[in-house]
Amino acid sequence: HDNLSPQLSWSEVYGANCYAIVMIDPDAGNWLHWYAEVEGTSVELGSFSGKDQGYVGPYPPFGSHEYEVYVFALRDRSNGLSVDVDGPWASIDKITEDLAVGGASNGGNILAMGMIEGQFGES
């Protein structure tokens, strides 16, 4: 596997200046595999590749795992939200809380959110 981020696209949200992409593995303690803030409403296959670009692809130690990919429409960038990929997170709720108060909007930074699930690994 080439450790390339998947292609994603979504509908534009009025008032959004950027979008945050978050991918977690809830089967592995909410392991964070992807965090990025982008402008526009799509990312191409391989736009992010490697930990230094905020993406580490799925690598379940055994079996298959479910992965959740979230896209948050934000009024403003998160103002330096400190996120380290390839490690556990408390929950998607914690990331949501951090994004909501990030930026200049004081708690109203998230305009919309969507999520898709996928599975990776041996069945």
PDB file of C-alpha atoms in Angstrom:
ATOM      1  CA  HIS A   1       0.000   0.000   0.000  1.00  0.00           C
ATOM      2  CA  ASP A   2       1.328   3.390  -1.009  1.00  0.00           C
ATOM      3  CA  ASN A   3       0.131   5.418   1.997  1.00  0.00           C
ATOM      4  CA  LEU A   4      -1.801   7.819  -0.228  1.00  0.00           C
ATOM      5  CA  SER A   5      -4.854   9.689   0.987  1.00  0.00           C
ATOM      6  CA  PRO A   6      -8.131   8.768  -0.735  1.00  0.00           C
ATOM      7  CA  GLN A   7     -10.014  10.990  -3.152  1.00  0.00           C
ATOM      8  CA  LEU A   8     -12.839  12.904  -1.469  1.00  0.00           C
ATOM      9  CA  SER A   9     -15.355  15.471  -2.622  1.00  0.00           C
ATOM     10  CA  TRP A  10     -18.282  17.196  -0.955  1.00  0.00           C
ATOM     11  CA  SER A  11     -20.785  19.978  -1.523  1.00  0.00           C
ATOM     12  CA  GLU A  12     -19.811  23.556  -0.833  1.00  0.00           C
ATOM     13  CA  VAL A  13     -21.160  25.029   2.410  1.00  0.00           C
ATOM     14  CA  TYR A  14     -22.155  28.700   2.307  1.00  0.00           C
ATOM     15  CA  GLY A  15     -19.886  30.798   4.521  1.00  0.00           C
ATOM     16  CA  ALA A  16     -17.136  28.172   4.834  1.00  0.00           C
ATOM     17  CA  ASN A  17     -13.618  29.454   4.262  1.00  0.00           C
ATOM     18  CA  CYS A  18     -12.007  26.044   4.709  1.00  0.00           C
ATOM     19  CA  TYR A  19     -12.776  22.418   5.463  1.00  0.00           C
ATOM     20  CA  ALA A  20     -11.130  20.137   8.013  1.00  0.00           C
ATOM     21  CA  ILE A  21     -10.699  16.468   7.116  1.00  0.00           C
ATOM     22  CA  VAL A  22     -10.365  13.963   9.956  1.00  0.00           C
ATOM     23  CA  MET A  23      -9.975  10.175   9.627  1.00  0.00           C
ATOM     24  CA  ILE A  24     -10.032   7.993  12.715  1.00  0.00           C
ATOM     25  CA  ASP A  25     -10.026   4.282  13.449  1.00  0.00           C
ATOM     26  CA  PRO A  26     -12.522   3.803  16.308  1.00  0.00           C
ATOM     27  CA  ASP A  27     -11.563   0.095  16.489  1.00  0.00           C
ATOM     28  CA  ALA A  28      -8.080   1.172  17.622  1.00  0.00           C
ATOM     29  CA  GLY A  29      -8.943   3.702  20.334  1.00  0.00           C
ATOM     30  CA  ASN A  30      -9.806   6.505  17.890  1.00  0.00           C
ATOM     31  CA  TRP A  31      -6.405   6.289  16.213  1.00  0.00           C
ATOM     32  CA  LEU A  32      -5.991   9.457  14.158  1.00  0.00           C
ATOM     33  CA  HIS A  33      -4.911   8.701  10.583  1.00  0.00           C
ATOM     34  CA  TRP A  34      -5.604  11.999   8.810  1.00  0.00           C
ATOM     35  CA  TYR A  35      -5.940  15.632   9.721  1.00  0.00           C
ATOM     36  CA  ALA A  36      -5.868  18.414   7.160  1.00  0.00           C
ATOM     37  CA  GLU A  37      -7.458  21.784   6.553  1.00  0.00           C
ATOM     38  CA  VAL A  38      -8.124  22.558   2.908  1.00  0.00           C
ATOM     39  CA  GLU A  39      -9.806  25.149   0.748  1.00  0.00           C
ATOM     40  CA  GLY A  40     -12.143  23.927  -1.952  1.00  0.00           C
ATOM     41  CA  THR A  41     -14.492  20.963  -1.947  1.00  0.00           C
ATOM     42  CA  SER A  42     -12.300  18.069  -2.994  1.00  0.00           C
ATOM     43  CA  VAL A  43      -8.937  16.400  -2.563  1.00  0.00           C
ATOM     44  CA  GLU A  44      -7.423  14.162  -5.192  1.00  0.00           C
ATOM     45  CA  LEU A  45      -6.047  10.675  -4.599  1.00  0.00           C
ATOM     46  CA  GLY A  46      -2.622  11.054  -2.990  1.00  0.00           C
ATOM     47  CA  SER A  47      -2.963  14.761  -2.169  1.00  0.00           C
ATOM     48  CA  PHE A  48      -1.587  13.832   1.254  1.00  0.00           C
ATOM     49  CA  SER A  49       1.096  11.206   1.660  1.00  0.00           C
ATOM     50  CA  GLY A  50       2.928  10.555   4.879  1.00  0.00           C
ATOM     51  CA  LYS A  51       2.901  11.755   8.452  1.00  0.00           C
ATOM     52  CA  ASP A  52       4.627  15.056   7.632  1.00  0.00           C
ATOM     53  CA  GLN A  53       1.633  15.907   5.415  1.00  0.00           C
ATOM     54  CA  GLY A  54      -0.914  14.885   8.050  1.00  0.00           C
ATOM     55  CA  TYR A  55      -1.815  11.470   6.645  1.00  0.00           C
ATOM     56  CA  VAL A  56      -0.941   7.919   7.671  1.00  0.00           C
ATOM     57  CA  GLY A  57      -2.994   5.274   5.905  1.00  0.00           C
ATOM     58  CA  PRO A  58      -4.807   2.346   7.521  1.00  0.00           C
ATOM     59  CA  TYR A  59      -2.673  -0.491   8.861  1.00  0.00           C
ATOM     60  CA  PRO A  60      -4.765  -2.635  11.204  1.00  0.00           C
ATOM     61  CA  PRO A  61      -2.524  -5.076  13.116  1.00  0.00           C
ATOM     62  CA  PHE A  62      -4.929  -7.940  12.353  1.00  0.00           C
ATOM     63  CA  GLY A  63      -8.362  -8.439  10.848  1.00  0.00           C
ATOM     64  CA  SER A  64     -10.239  -5.503   9.407  1.00  0.00           C
ATOM     65  CA  HIS A  65     -11.071  -2.167  10.994  1.00  0.00           C
ATOM     66  CA  GLU A  66     -13.771   0.404  10.341  1.00  0.00           C
ATOM     67  CA  TYR A  67     -12.534   3.894   9.501  1.00  0.00           C
ATOM     68  CA  GLU A  68     -14.536   7.102   9.832  1.00  0.00           C
ATOM     69  CA  VAL A  69     -13.770  10.100   7.612  1.00  0.00           C
ATOM     70  CA  TYR A  70     -15.246  13.411   8.704  1.00  0.00           C
ATOM     71  CA  VAL A  71     -15.353  16.692   6.810  1.00  0.00           C
ATOM     72  CA  PHE A  72     -16.067  19.826   8.829  1.00  0.00           C
ATOM     73  CA  ALA A  73     -17.058  23.070   7.089  1.00  0.00           C
ATOM     74  CA  LEU A  74     -15.350  25.885   9.018  1.00  0.00           C
ATOM     75  CA  ARG A  75     -15.855  29.635   9.062  1.00  0.00           C
ATOM     76  CA  ASP A  76     -12.155  30.095   9.781  1.00  0.00           C
ATOM     77  CA  ARG A  77      -9.030  27.958   9.957  1.00  0.00           C
ATOM     78  CA  SER A  78      -8.554  26.438  13.378  1.00  0.00           C
ATOM     79  CA  ASN A  79      -5.769  28.823  14.438  1.00  0.00           C
ATOM     80  CA  GLY A  80      -3.052  26.264  14.928  1.00  0.00           C
ATOM     81  CA  LEU A  81      -5.027  23.371  16.354  1.00  0.00           C
ATOM     82  CA  SER A  82      -2.278  21.023  17.527  1.00  0.00           C
ATOM     83  CA  VAL A  83      -2.928  17.640  15.941  1.00  0.00           C
ATOM     84  CA  ASP A  84      -0.481  14.756  15.684  1.00  0.00           C
ATOM     85  CA  VAL A  85      -1.484  11.987  13.308  1.00  0.00           C
ATOM     86  CA  ASP A  86      -0.607   8.339  13.859  1.00  0.00           C
ATOM     87  CA  GLY A  87      -1.684   8.266  17.485  1.00  0.00           C
ATOM     88  CA  PRO A  88      -4.777   7.884  19.666  1.00  0.00           C
ATOM     89  CA  TRP A  89      -7.310  10.642  20.319  1.00  0.00           C
ATOM     90  CA  ALA A  90      -9.814  10.883  23.155  1.00  0.00           C
ATOM     91  CA  SER A  91     -12.751  10.959  20.730  1.00  0.00           C
ATOM     92  CA  ILE A  92     -14.164  12.638  17.659  1.00  0.00           C
ATOM     93  CA  ASP A  93     -16.093  14.786  20.158  1.00  0.00           C
ATOM     94  CA  LYS A  94     -12.796  16.287  21.379  1.00  0.00           C
ATOM     95  CA  ILE A  95     -11.719  17.154  17.834  1.00  0.00           C
ATOM     96  CA  THR A  96     -15.175  18.628  17.170  1.00  0.00           C
ATOM     97  CA  GLU A  97     -14.948  20.722  20.338  1.00  0.00           C
ATOM     98  CA  ASP A  98     -11.477  21.992  19.403  1.00  0.00           C
ATOM     99  CA  LEU A  99     -12.613  22.918  15.874  1.00  0.00           C
ATOM    100  CA  ALA A 100     -15.761  24.627  17.180  1.00  0.00           C
ATOM    101  CA  VAL A 101     -13.776  27.081  19.279  1.00  0.00           C
ATOM    102  CA  GLY A 102     -10.855  27.389  16.874  1.00  0.00           C
ATOM    103  CA  GLY A 103     -10.549  30.291  14.501  1.00  0.00           C
ATOM    104  CA  ALA A 104     -12.049  33.702  15.152  1.00  0.00           C
ATOM    105  CA  SER A 105     -15.646  32.586  15.593  1.00  0.00           C
ATOM    106  CA  ASN A 106     -15.588  31.842  19.343  1.00  0.00           C
ATOM    107  CA  GLY A 107     -17.552  28.617  19.441  1.00  0.00           C
ATOM    108  CA  GLY A 108     -19.472  28.905  16.184  1.00  0.00           C
ATOM    109  CA  ASN A 109     -16.679  27.892  13.841  1.00  0.00           C
ATOM    110  CA  ILE A 110     -18.311  24.672  12.527  1.00  0.00           C
ATOM    111  CA  LEU A 111     -20.989  25.346   9.918  1.00  0.00           C
ATOM    112  CA  ALA A 112     -21.648  21.726   8.916  1.00  0.00           C
ATOM    113  CA  MET A 113     -20.206  18.242   9.225  1.00  0.00           C
ATOM    114  CA  GLY A 114     -20.439  15.038   7.233  1.00  0.00           C
ATOM    115  CA  MET A 115     -19.056  11.534   7.766  1.00  0.00           C
ATOM    116  CA  ILE A 116     -18.500   8.375   5.742  1.00  0.00           C
ATOM    117  CA  GLU A 117     -17.298   4.979   6.911  1.00  0.00           C
ATOM    118  CA  GLY A 118     -15.108   2.435   5.222  1.00  0.00           C
ATOM    119  CA  GLN A 119     -13.436  -0.840   6.057  1.00  0.00           C
ATOM    120  CA  PHE A 120      -9.835  -1.872   5.494  1.00  0.00           C
ATOM    121  CA  GLY A 121      -7.971  -5.098   6.183  1.00  0.00           C
ATOM    122  CA  GLU A 122      -8.475  -8.831   6.067  1.00  0.00           C
ATOM    123  CA  SER A 123     -12.032 -10.025   6.679  1.00  0.00           C
TER     124      SER A 123
END
